Amino acid sequence: MGELLQVETAQEALKNQEYTQALVDLLFQLADDDFILAYRGSEWLGLAPHIEEDVAFSSMAQDMMGHAVMYYEMLEELGVGKADDLAQLREASAFRNAILVERQNGAGGYNDDPHYDWAYAIVRSYVYGLHKKVRLESLLKSSYSPLTLISRKMLTEHRYHLMHWQVWLKQLANSTPDARARLEAAIAKVWSDAGELSDLGPNAASITGFGLIEAEATLREVWLKETQAIFEAANLSWPGEPGAAKERGRAGEHTADLIQALATLSEVYRIDPAASW
Amino acid sequence: MAQVNEHVHEHQEATCWELLQEVKDPEIPVISMVEMGMIHKVKVESGVAYVEVLPTFVGCPALEIMKKNISEKLVEGEGINEVQVRFVYDPAWTSDRIALDARDKLKSFGIAPPPVGFQPGDTWEVTCPYCDSPYTTIENLFGPAACRSILYCKHCKNPFEALKPIY
Ligand SMILES: [Zn+2]
């Protein structure tokens, strides 16, 4: 199976063990990124600056959760496990999300005096969203047809998320000195993790070799170029090369924040897997 | 014999399409899923109806309800014993798939229909479903459902919803 071959179905993918492994590795990154950030988004419920924002944020978290579900279902098709189990029963070390998406929303806990950082929410969501756009556009050319189809669909939804965060970024950047200072602090914090987003993990060579997605350097270049243009348009100084956390989420290394998040989000499922909402 | 069977299937499929006209969008009860352009294919084979549905939004929470409503409706059809609903993404659902006459029904329900033939880079201009004024503002891109936004008409001073262009 070379780059020029197109794989149409899960059954076809399963004929080649190496291809399947690369596909599974990539799908976990895609699924876990959206899943964990959607969870962090859901933790803002009732805490966003105003009611309209509460509706918007929940709506976007719901879209992202929907995208994660699609990826988990694709993993299920490949025989990796039941989608719900994959989302809720894995240990932190089995997660492949970037560290950026697992960080807590701010000081305190959802049920324990939350002092969440709205500027961080905006910058994290936007920077992640800009990377996700580049990733989805690259997946339009993926060798795995189910991924190209679903990416096309996700992009139609995702562009509304980007429009939303663009409005916020511009508003805060051109608002009071306090808002601007908080925005800059949030950019610095996001930037110290953001470099990992285009990391394709330990199996990267195989993932790109099979034409599942473009090379890390390509994704990174396009993403940084587009992000830089947006920062400049908002009169924000460019933070330069993004850093990465000392843990490598793509290799299953995570912070205590993810362990906390998983414990909370899977609590009900672990007690009663048949519970319905 | 094969030809007779084919004829029966065609007839059953036509019946299914008619029945599907009665399955409404759970979130917009004046519009059927057929009018929304969400039904891609209907095929009947030996008493089993296979329906391919194009989701408007990947994470739409109404999808499971739609699946159930379709199944419950189609088993009313003569000779249909089982219904299998599948969500597919090829072709992708776009807001251009909404039937032209359904757009007036949306307006009467207080929802501005999406523009036809929307292209990337186009500006989304929405006219008020109540007074047709173009003098409107977007209050919130994200409304009560992922597919809708909340707007305000500065002319008749009514808030209203609009279906987002999906393209
Ligand atoms: Zn009006």
GROMACS .gro file of C-alpha atoms and ligand atoms in nm:
model
  445
    1MET     CA    1   0.000   0.000   0.000
    2GLY     CA    2   0.173   0.314  -0.116
    3GLU     CA    3   0.070   0.675  -0.098
    4LEU     CA    4  -0.121   0.656  -0.420
    5LEU     CA    5  -0.353   0.382  -0.303
    6GLN     CA    6  -0.689   0.479  -0.167
    7VAL     CA    7  -0.842   0.268   0.111
    8GLU     CA    8  -1.220   0.277   0.094
    9THR     CA    9  -1.337   0.080   0.398
   10ALA     CA   10  -1.233  -0.048   0.740
   11GLN     CA   11  -1.237  -0.405   0.602
   12GLU     CA   12  -0.990  -0.304   0.335
   13ALA     CA   13  -0.766  -0.125   0.587
   14LEU     CA   14  -0.760  -0.434   0.807
   15LYS     CA   15  -0.588  -0.635   0.532
   16ASN     CA   16  -0.268  -0.448   0.608
   17GLN     CA   17  -0.158  -0.460   0.970
   18GLU     CA   18   0.088  -0.171   0.946
   19TYR     CA   19  -0.162   0.051   0.771
   20THR     CA   20  -0.422  -0.028   1.035
   21GLN     CA   21  -0.179   0.052   1.315
   22ALA     CA   22  -0.091   0.390   1.162
   23LEU     CA   23  -0.458   0.469   1.109
   24VAL     CA   24  -0.548   0.371   1.466
   25ASP     CA   25  -0.267   0.585   1.605
   26LEU     CA   26  -0.383   0.888   1.407
   27LEU     CA   27  -0.751   0.836   1.494
   28PHE     CA   28  -0.671   0.832   1.866
   29GLN     CA   29  -0.495   1.168   1.833
   30LEU     CA   30  -0.789   1.319   1.644
   31ALA     CA   31  -1.049   1.170   1.877
   32ASP     CA   32  -0.876   1.245   2.205
   33ASP     CA   33  -0.794   1.606   2.113
   34ASP     CA   34  -1.157   1.687   2.035
   35PHE     CA   35  -1.294   1.479   2.320
   36ILE     CA   36  -1.084   1.632   2.596
   37LEU     CA   37  -1.119   1.990   2.472
   38ALA     CA   38  -1.496   1.940   2.439
   39TYR     CA   39  -1.495   1.823   2.800
   40ARG     CA   40  -1.304   2.134   2.908
   41GLY     CA   41  -1.558   2.338   2.712
   42SER     CA   42  -1.847   2.169   2.889
   43GLU     CA   43  -1.691   2.271   3.221
   44TRP     CA   44  -1.766   2.632   3.128
   45LEU     CA   45  -2.140   2.564   3.139
   46GLY     CA   46  -2.302   2.841   3.341
   47LEU     CA   47  -1.971   3.021   3.388
   48ALA     CA   48  -1.920   3.197   3.054
   49PRO     CA   49  -1.929   3.580   3.059
   50HIS     CA   50  -2.292   3.600   2.945
   51ILE     CA   51  -2.587   3.383   2.851
   52GLU     CA   52  -2.530   3.406   2.474
   53GLU     CA   53  -2.174   3.294   2.521
   54ASP     CA   54  -2.290   3.008   2.738
   55VAL     CA   55  -2.514   2.888   2.454
   56ALA     CA   56  -2.239   2.935   2.195
   57PHE     CA   57  -1.972   2.760   2.399
   58SER     CA   58  -2.195   2.462   2.476
   59SER     CA   59  -2.289   2.442   2.112
   60MET     CA   60  -1.927   2.428   2.003
   61ALA     CA   61  -1.840   2.176   2.274
   62GLN     CA   62  -2.127   1.964   2.147
   63ASP     CA   63  -1.999   1.982   1.788
   64MET     CA   64  -1.651   1.881   1.903
   65MET     CA   65  -1.790   1.597   2.111
   66GLY     CA   66  -1.978   1.484   1.799
   67HIS     CA   67  -1.655   1.486   1.602
   68ALA     CA   68  -1.481   1.281   1.870
   69VAL     CA   69  -1.766   1.029   1.862
   70MET     CA   70  -1.719   0.988   1.485
   71TYR     CA   71  -1.351   0.910   1.531
   72TYR     CA   72  -1.419   0.666   1.815
   73GLU     CA   73  -1.677   0.494   1.595
   74MET     CA   74  -1.418   0.463   1.320
   75LEU     CA   75  -1.188   0.298   1.575
   76GLU     CA   76  -1.471   0.066   1.671
   77GLU     CA   77  -1.509  -0.031   1.304
   78LEU     CA   78  -1.142  -0.124   1.304
   79GLY     CA   79  -1.205  -0.360   1.593
   80VAL     CA   80  -1.021  -0.155   1.856
   81GLY     CA   81  -1.312  -0.157   2.101
   82LYS     CA   82  -1.654  -0.016   2.166
   83ALA     CA   83  -1.669   0.361   2.102
   84ASP     CA   84  -1.812   0.443   2.446
   85ASP     CA   85  -1.552   0.227   2.618
   86LEU     CA   86  -1.272   0.390   2.422
   87ALA     CA   87  -1.387   0.733   2.537
   88GLN     CA   88  -1.458   0.647   2.896
   89LEU     CA   89  -1.270   0.343   3.015
   90ARG     CA   90  -0.912   0.397   2.902
   91GLU     CA   91  -0.645   0.499   3.147
   92ALA     CA   92  -0.474   0.835   3.098
   93SER     CA   93  -0.164   0.664   2.956
   94ALA     CA   94  -0.372   0.535   2.663
   95PHE     CA   95  -0.480   0.886   2.563
   96ARG     CA   96  -0.301   1.053   2.272
   97ASN     CA   97  -0.429   1.410   2.303
   98ALA     CA   98  -0.187   1.702   2.310
   99ILE     CA   99  -0.117   1.842   2.658
  100LEU     CA  100  -0.266   2.178   2.554
  101VAL     CA  101  -0.623   2.045   2.551
  102GLU     CA  102  -0.607   1.876   2.892
  103ARG     CA  103  -0.499   2.178   3.095
  104GLN     CA  104  -0.756   2.294   3.349
  105ASN     CA  105  -0.964   2.600   3.262
  106GLY     CA  106  -0.810   2.794   3.546
  107ALA     CA  107  -0.788   2.793   3.924
  108GLY     CA  108  -1.039   2.599   4.133
  109GLY     CA  109  -1.268   2.319   4.015
  110TYR     CA  110  -1.607   2.320   3.846
  111ASN     CA  111  -1.782   2.237   4.173
  112ASP     CA  112  -1.521   2.400   4.389
  113ASP     CA  113  -1.493   2.777   4.358
  114PRO     CA  114  -1.401   2.801   3.988
  115HIS     CA  115  -1.188   3.099   3.889
  116TYR     CA  116  -1.162   3.013   3.526
  117ASP     CA  117  -0.959   3.214   3.280
  118TRP     CA  118  -1.176   3.338   2.995
  119ALA     CA  119  -0.885   3.478   2.796
  120TYR     CA  120  -0.718   3.135   2.815
  121ALA     CA  121  -1.040   2.972   2.692
  122ILE     CA  122  -1.051   3.203   2.390
  123VAL     CA  123  -0.686   3.167   2.295
  124ARG     CA  124  -0.672   2.792   2.353
  125SER     CA  125  -0.993   2.732   2.155
  126TYR     CA  126  -0.882   2.957   1.871
  127VAL     CA  127  -0.524   2.833   1.842
  128TYR     CA  128  -0.643   2.473   1.861
  129GLY     CA  129  -0.921   2.552   1.613
  130LEU     CA  130  -0.678   2.703   1.363
  131HIS     CA  131  -0.466   2.391   1.385
  132LYS     CA  132  -0.769   2.168   1.354
  133LYS     CA  133  -0.868   2.347   1.035
  134VAL     CA  134  -0.527   2.279   0.879
  135ARG     CA  135  -0.544   1.918   0.993
  136LEU     CA  136  -0.895   1.867   0.849
  137GLU     CA  137  -0.792   2.026   0.521
  138SER     CA  138  -0.500   1.789   0.501
  139LEU     CA  139  -0.728   1.495   0.578
  140LEU     CA  140  -0.936   1.587   0.271
  141LYS     CA  141  -0.649   1.425   0.081
  142SER     CA  142  -0.611   1.127   0.318
  143SER     CA  143  -0.559   0.778   0.179
  144TYR     CA  144  -0.842   0.660   0.407
  145SER     CA  145  -1.166   0.761   0.233
  146PRO     CA  146  -1.390   0.755   0.543
  147LEU     CA  147  -1.160   1.022   0.691
  148THR     CA  148  -1.180   1.246   0.385
  149LEU     CA  149  -1.560   1.234   0.384
  150ILE     CA  150  -1.601   1.309   0.751
  151SER     CA  151  -1.340   1.585   0.743
  152ARG     CA  152  -1.526   1.764   0.466
  153LYS     CA  153  -1.837   1.758   0.682
  154MET     CA  154  -1.657   1.869   0.997
  155LEU     CA  155  -1.503   2.165   0.816
  156THR     CA  156  -1.848   2.303   0.734
  157GLU     CA  157  -1.922   2.318   1.107
  158HIS     CA  158  -1.577   2.415   1.220
  159ARG     CA  159  -1.562   2.739   1.020
  160TYR     CA  160  -1.835   2.881   1.247
  161HIS     CA  161  -1.622   2.806   1.552
  162LEU     CA  162  -1.333   2.999   1.399
  163MET     CA  163  -1.559   3.294   1.318
  164HIS     CA  164  -1.673   3.300   1.678
  165TRP     CA  165  -1.324   3.298   1.830
  166GLN     CA  166  -1.206   3.556   1.579
  167VAL     CA  167  -1.467   3.801   1.711
  168TRP     CA  168  -1.353   3.744   2.069
  169LEU     CA  169  -0.986   3.774   1.991
  170LYS     CA  170  -1.035   4.102   1.808
  171GLN     CA  171  -1.258   4.241   2.082
  172LEU     CA  172  -1.021   4.159   2.367
  173ALA     CA  173  -0.715   4.275   2.173
  174ASN     CA  174  -0.873   4.615   2.114
  175SER     CA  175  -1.040   4.652   2.452
  176THR     CA  176  -0.907   4.785   2.786
  177PRO     CA  177  -0.539   4.752   2.888
  178ASP     CA  178  -0.651   4.490   3.143
  179ALA     CA  179  -0.822   4.278   2.876
  180ARG     CA  180  -0.520   4.313   2.653
  181ALA     CA  181  -0.280   4.213   2.932
  182ARG     CA  182  -0.487   3.905   3.014
  183LEU     CA  183  -0.501   3.813   2.648
  184GLU     CA  184  -0.123   3.837   2.617
  185ALA     CA  185  -0.074   3.628   2.930
  186ALA     CA  186  -0.310   3.366   2.786
  187ILE     CA  187  -0.122   3.363   2.456
  188ALA     CA  188   0.205   3.303   2.641
  189LYS     CA  189   0.049   3.015   2.835
  190VAL     CA  190  -0.111   2.853   2.530
  191TRP     CA  191   0.205   2.904   2.329
  192SER     CA  192   0.419   2.711   2.577
  193ASP     CA  193   0.214   2.396   2.491
  194ALA     CA  194   0.091   2.459   2.136
  195GLY     CA  195   0.394   2.321   1.954
  196GLU     CA  196   0.277   1.967   2.028
  197LEU     CA  197  -0.039   2.004   1.821
  198SER     CA  198   0.131   1.909   1.496
  199ASP     CA  199   0.325   1.623   1.660
  200LEU     CA  200   0.194   1.301   1.501
  201GLY     CA  201   0.337   1.081   1.774
  202PRO     CA  202   0.599   0.803   1.782
  203ASN     CA  203   0.450   0.639   1.470
  204ALA     CA  204   0.453   0.962   1.264
  205ALA     CA  205   0.669   0.823   0.982
  206SER     CA  206   0.425   0.542   0.917
  207ILE     CA  207   0.120   0.773   0.944
  208THR     CA  208   0.255   1.011   0.681
  209GLY     CA  209   0.420   0.734   0.478
  210PHE     CA  210   0.081   0.575   0.420
  211GLY     CA  211  -0.058   0.909   0.308
  212LEU     CA  212  -0.305   0.931   0.595
  213ILE     CA  213  -0.214   1.297   0.655
  214GLU     CA  214   0.061   1.534   0.543
  215ALA     CA  215   0.396   1.561   0.720
  216GLU     CA  216   0.424   1.732   1.059
  217ALA     CA  217   0.643   2.008   0.914
  218THR     CA  218   0.384   2.088   0.647
  219LEU     CA  219   0.095   2.102   0.893
  220ARG     CA  220   0.300   2.316   1.126
  221GLU     CA  221   0.410   2.559   0.858
  222VAL     CA  222   0.059   2.622   0.724
  223TRP     CA  223  -0.086   2.652   1.072
  224LEU     CA  224   0.177   2.898   1.195
  225LYS     CA  225   0.152   3.107   0.881
  226GLU     CA  226  -0.226   3.139   0.912
  227THR     CA  227  -0.209   3.203   1.286
  228GLN     CA  228   0.055   3.469   1.244
  229ALA     CA  229  -0.162   3.657   0.992
  230ILE     CA  230  -0.451   3.652   1.239
  231PHE     CA  231  -0.237   3.774   1.529
  232GLU     CA  232  -0.098   4.054   1.317
  233ALA     CA  233  -0.444   4.163   1.201
  234ALA     CA  234  -0.543   4.189   1.569
  235ASN     CA  235  -0.229   4.393   1.647
  236LEU     CA  236  -0.090   4.120   1.869
  237SER     CA  237   0.281   4.060   1.875
  238TRP     CA  238   0.387   3.727   1.732
  239PRO     CA  239   0.514   3.492   2.005
  240GLY     CA  240   0.755   3.313   1.771
  241GLU     CA  241   0.817   2.940   1.772
  242PRO     CA  242   0.567   2.755   1.993
  243GLY     CA  243   0.700   2.540   2.276
  244ALA     CA  244   0.587   2.203   2.411
  245ALA     CA  245   0.516   2.072   2.759
  246LYS     CA  246   0.770   1.838   2.917
  247GLU     CA  247   0.514   1.557   2.896
  248ARG     CA  248   0.444   1.428   2.546
  249GLY     CA  249   0.071   1.362   2.524
  250ARG     CA  250   0.108   1.203   2.181
  251ALA     CA  251   0.320   0.934   2.345
  252GLY     CA  252   0.077   0.875   2.633
  253GLU     CA  253   0.252   1.099   2.887
  254HIS     CA  254   0.004   1.321   3.067
  255THR     CA  255  -0.040   1.563   3.353
  256ALA     CA  256  -0.253   1.524   3.665
  257ASP     CA  257  -0.509   1.746   3.492
  258LEU     CA  258  -0.602   1.467   3.249
  259ILE     CA  259  -0.633   1.212   3.529
  260GLN     CA  260  -0.874   1.447   3.707
  261ALA     CA  261  -1.071   1.509   3.387
  262LEU     CA  262  -1.107   1.137   3.309
  263ALA     CA  263  -1.214   1.055   3.663
  264THR     CA  264  -1.491   1.316   3.642
  265LEU     CA  265  -1.614   1.253   3.290
  266SER     CA  266  -1.631   0.876   3.321
  267GLU     CA  267  -1.770   0.859   3.674
  268VAL     CA  268  -2.126   0.772   3.574
  269TYR     CA  269  -2.021   0.533   3.297
  270ARG     CA  270  -1.793   0.342   3.531
  271ILE     CA  271  -2.073   0.298   3.785
  272ASP     CA  272  -2.341   0.209   3.531
  273PRO     CA  273  -2.240   0.162   3.166
  274ALA     CA  274  -2.608   0.131   3.069
  275ALA     CA  275  -2.714   0.461   3.223
  276SER     CA  276  -2.900   0.676   2.970
  277TRP     CA  277  -2.940   1.052   2.966
  278MET     CA  278  -4.029  -1.351  -1.137
  279ALA     CA  279  -3.729  -1.126  -1.083
  280GLN     CA  280  -3.902  -0.857  -1.280
  281VAL     CA  281  -4.216  -0.882  -1.070
  282ASN     CA  282  -4.006  -0.849  -0.755
  283GLU     CA  283  -3.837  -0.542  -0.890
  284HIS     CA  284  -4.173  -0.389  -0.959
  285VAL     CA  285  -4.289  -0.460  -0.605
  286HIS     CA  286  -3.973  -0.306  -0.463
  287GLU     CA  287  -4.013   0.007  -0.670
  288HIS     CA  288  -4.368   0.042  -0.549
  289GLN     CA  289  -4.260  -0.010  -0.188
  290GLU     CA  290  -3.983   0.244  -0.225
  291ALA     CA  291  -4.229   0.502  -0.356
  292THR     CA  292  -4.449   0.431  -0.054
  293CYS     CA  293  -4.150   0.484   0.175
  294TRP     CA  294  -4.078   0.824   0.021
  295GLU     CA  295  -4.441   0.922   0.077
  296LEU     CA  296  -4.427   0.808   0.438
  297LEU     CA  297  -4.099   0.992   0.491
  298GLN     CA  298  -4.278   1.316   0.399
  299GLU     CA  299  -4.457   1.271   0.732
  300VAL     CA  300  -4.136   1.239   0.934
  301LYS     CA  301  -4.061   1.591   1.049
  302ASP     CA  302  -3.735   1.743   1.157
  303PRO     CA  303  -3.759   1.704   1.538
  304GLU     CA  304  -3.637   2.060   1.586
  305ILE     CA  305  -3.839   2.224   1.308
  306PRO     CA  306  -4.177   2.046   1.304
  307VAL     CA  307  -4.305   2.220   0.988
  308ILE     CA  308  -4.042   2.063   0.764
  309SER     CA  309  -4.003   1.697   0.671
  310MET     CA  310  -3.669   1.525   0.652
  311VAL     CA  311  -3.728   1.482   0.278
  312GLU     CA  312  -3.776   1.858   0.239
  313MET     CA  313  -3.463   1.918   0.444
  314GLY     CA  314  -3.278   1.717   0.181
  315MET     CA  315  -3.162   1.470   0.445
  316ILE     CA  316  -3.289   1.150   0.282
  317HIS     CA  317  -3.029   1.033   0.035
  318LYS     CA  318  -3.151   0.688  -0.066
  319VAL     CA  319  -3.430   0.444   0.005
  320LYS     CA  320  -3.403   0.084  -0.099
  321VAL     CA  321  -3.638  -0.204  -0.021
  322GLU     CA  322  -3.529  -0.567  -0.039
  323SER     CA  323  -3.730  -0.863   0.089
  324GLY     CA  324  -3.930  -0.658   0.332
  325VAL     CA  325  -3.634  -0.460   0.468
  326ALA     CA  326  -3.619  -0.086   0.404
  327TYR     CA  327  -3.267   0.056   0.392
  328VAL     CA  328  -3.258   0.432   0.439
  329GLU     CA  329  -2.949   0.647   0.396
  330VAL     CA  330  -2.966   0.974   0.586
  331LEU     CA  331  -2.732   1.274   0.547
  332PRO     CA  332  -2.679   1.441   0.887
  333THR     CA  333  -2.694   1.821   0.886
  334PHE     CA  334  -2.443   1.833   1.173
  335VAL     CA  335  -2.211   1.551   1.282
  336GLY     CA  336  -2.289   1.594   1.649
  337CYS     CA  337  -2.657   1.676   1.613
  338PRO     CA  338  -2.830   1.530   1.920
  339ALA     CA  339  -3.151   1.485   1.720
  340LEU     CA  340  -2.999   1.216   1.496
  341GLU     CA  341  -3.102   0.927   1.717
  342ILE     CA  342  -3.456   1.065   1.741
  343MET     CA  343  -3.469   1.092   1.362
  344LYS     CA  344  -3.355   0.733   1.327
  345LYS     CA  345  -3.629   0.616   1.561
  346ASN     CA  346  -3.897   0.828   1.393
  347ILE     CA  347  -3.803   0.699   1.047
  348SER     CA  348  -3.813   0.337   1.162
  349GLU     CA  349  -4.147   0.377   1.335
  350LYS     CA  350  -4.301   0.547   1.031
  351LEU     CA  351  -4.175   0.311   0.762
  352VAL     CA  352  -4.295  -0.010   0.925
  353GLU     CA  353  -4.644   0.126   0.858
  354GLY     CA  354  -4.572   0.061   0.488
  355GLU     CA  355  -4.723  -0.253   0.337
  356GLY     CA  356  -4.474  -0.536   0.333
  357ILE     CA  357  -4.209  -0.349   0.532
  358ASN     CA  358  -4.103  -0.564   0.826
  359GLU     CA  359  -3.777  -0.406   0.916
  360VAL     CA  360  -3.609  -0.070   0.876
  361GLN     CA  361  -3.236  -0.003   0.873
  362VAL     CA  362  -3.128   0.358   0.896
  363ARG     CA  363  -2.770   0.450   0.819
  364PHE     CA  364  -2.602   0.792   0.841
  365VAL     CA  365  -2.375   0.861   0.545
  366TYR     CA  366  -2.148   1.152   0.459
  367ASP     CA  367  -2.118   1.111   0.083
  368PRO     CA  368  -2.258   1.333  -0.051
  369ALA     CA  369  -2.221   1.586   0.228
  370TRP     CA  370  -2.539   1.760   0.336
  371THR     CA  371  -2.533   2.128   0.244
  372SER     CA  372  -2.801   2.388   0.304
  373ASP     CA  373  -2.860   2.402  -0.073
  374ARG     CA  374  -3.031   2.064  -0.038
  375ILE     CA  375  -3.329   2.222   0.140
  376ALA     CA  376  -3.626   2.219  -0.100
  377LEU     CA  377  -3.721   2.558  -0.242
  378ASP     CA  378  -4.084   2.541  -0.126
  379ALA     CA  379  -3.970   2.433   0.220
  380ARG     CA  380  -3.794   2.767   0.255
  381ASP     CA  381  -4.128   2.949   0.272
  382LYS     CA  382  -4.244   2.709   0.541
  383LEU     CA  383  -3.933   2.791   0.741
  384LYS     CA  384  -4.013   3.160   0.714
  385SER     CA  385  -4.368   3.105   0.833
  386PHE     CA  386  -4.220   2.925   1.132
  387GLY     CA  387  -4.009   3.233   1.210
  388ILE     CA  388  -3.681   3.090   1.081
  389ALA     CA  389  -3.492   3.264   0.803
  390PRO     CA  390  -3.389   3.008   0.539
  391PRO     CA  391  -3.022   2.983   0.440
  392PRO     CA  392  -2.911   3.155   0.118
  393VAL     CA  393  -2.905   2.944  -0.201
  394GLY     CA  394  -2.572   2.889  -0.373
  395PHE     CA  395  -2.361   3.031  -0.091
  396GLN     CA  396  -1.987   3.028  -0.170
  397PRO     CA  397  -1.684   3.057   0.057
  398GLY     CA  398  -1.608   3.425   0.106
  399ASP     CA  399  -1.970   3.533   0.050
  400THR     CA  400  -2.121   3.759   0.315
  401TRP     CA  401  -2.415   3.607   0.494
  402GLU     CA  402  -2.695   3.859   0.460
  403VAL     CA  403  -3.018   3.764   0.629
  404THR     CA  404  -3.360   3.917   0.573
  405CYS     CA  405  -3.614   3.912   0.853
  406PRO     CA  406  -3.867   3.624   0.820
  407TYR     CA  407  -4.142   3.851   0.959
  408CYS     CA  408  -4.104   4.178   0.766
  409ASP     CA  409  -3.846   4.094   0.495
  410SER     CA  410  -3.621   4.378   0.607
  411PRO     CA  411  -3.249   4.331   0.535
  412TYR     CA  412  -3.179   4.551   0.838
  413THR     CA  413  -3.080   4.269   1.073
  414THR     CA  414  -2.787   4.186   1.301
  415ILE     CA  415  -2.644   3.859   1.422
  416GLU     CA  416  -2.682   3.837   1.799
  417ASN     CA  417  -2.531   3.492   1.835
  418LEU     CA  418  -2.388   3.262   1.569
  419PHE     CA  419  -2.490   2.970   1.788
  420GLY     CA  420  -2.859   2.931   1.861
  421PRO     CA  421  -3.062   2.670   2.047
  422ALA     CA  422  -2.948   2.411   1.791
  423ALA     CA  423  -2.608   2.387   1.623
  424CYS     CA  424  -2.763   2.451   1.281
  425ARG     CA  425  -2.923   2.782   1.379
  426SER     CA  426  -2.814   3.134   1.472
  427ILE     CA  427  -2.999   3.404   1.664
  428LEU     CA  428  -3.059   3.736   1.490
  429TYR     CA  429  -3.243   4.058   1.559
  430CYS     CA  430  -3.449   4.267   1.316
  431LYS     CA  431  -3.387   4.637   1.369
  432HIS     CA  432  -3.688   4.722   1.155
  433CYS     CA  433  -3.971   4.528   1.322
  434LYS     CA  434  -3.770   4.480   1.644
  435ASN     CA  435  -3.820   4.105   1.658
  436PRO     CA  436  -3.560   3.848   1.748
  437PHE     CA  437  -3.558   3.552   1.510
  438GLU     CA  438  -3.354   3.248   1.415
  439ALA     CA  439  -3.179   3.169   1.089
  440LEU     CA  440  -3.047   2.844   0.947
  441LYS     CA  441  -2.674   2.875   0.890
  442PRO     CA  442  -2.541   2.835   0.538
  443ILE     CA  443  -2.360   2.501   0.530
  444TYR     CA  444  -2.148   2.471   0.218
  445ZN      ZN  445  -3.840   4.234   1.080
   0.00000   0.00000   0.00000
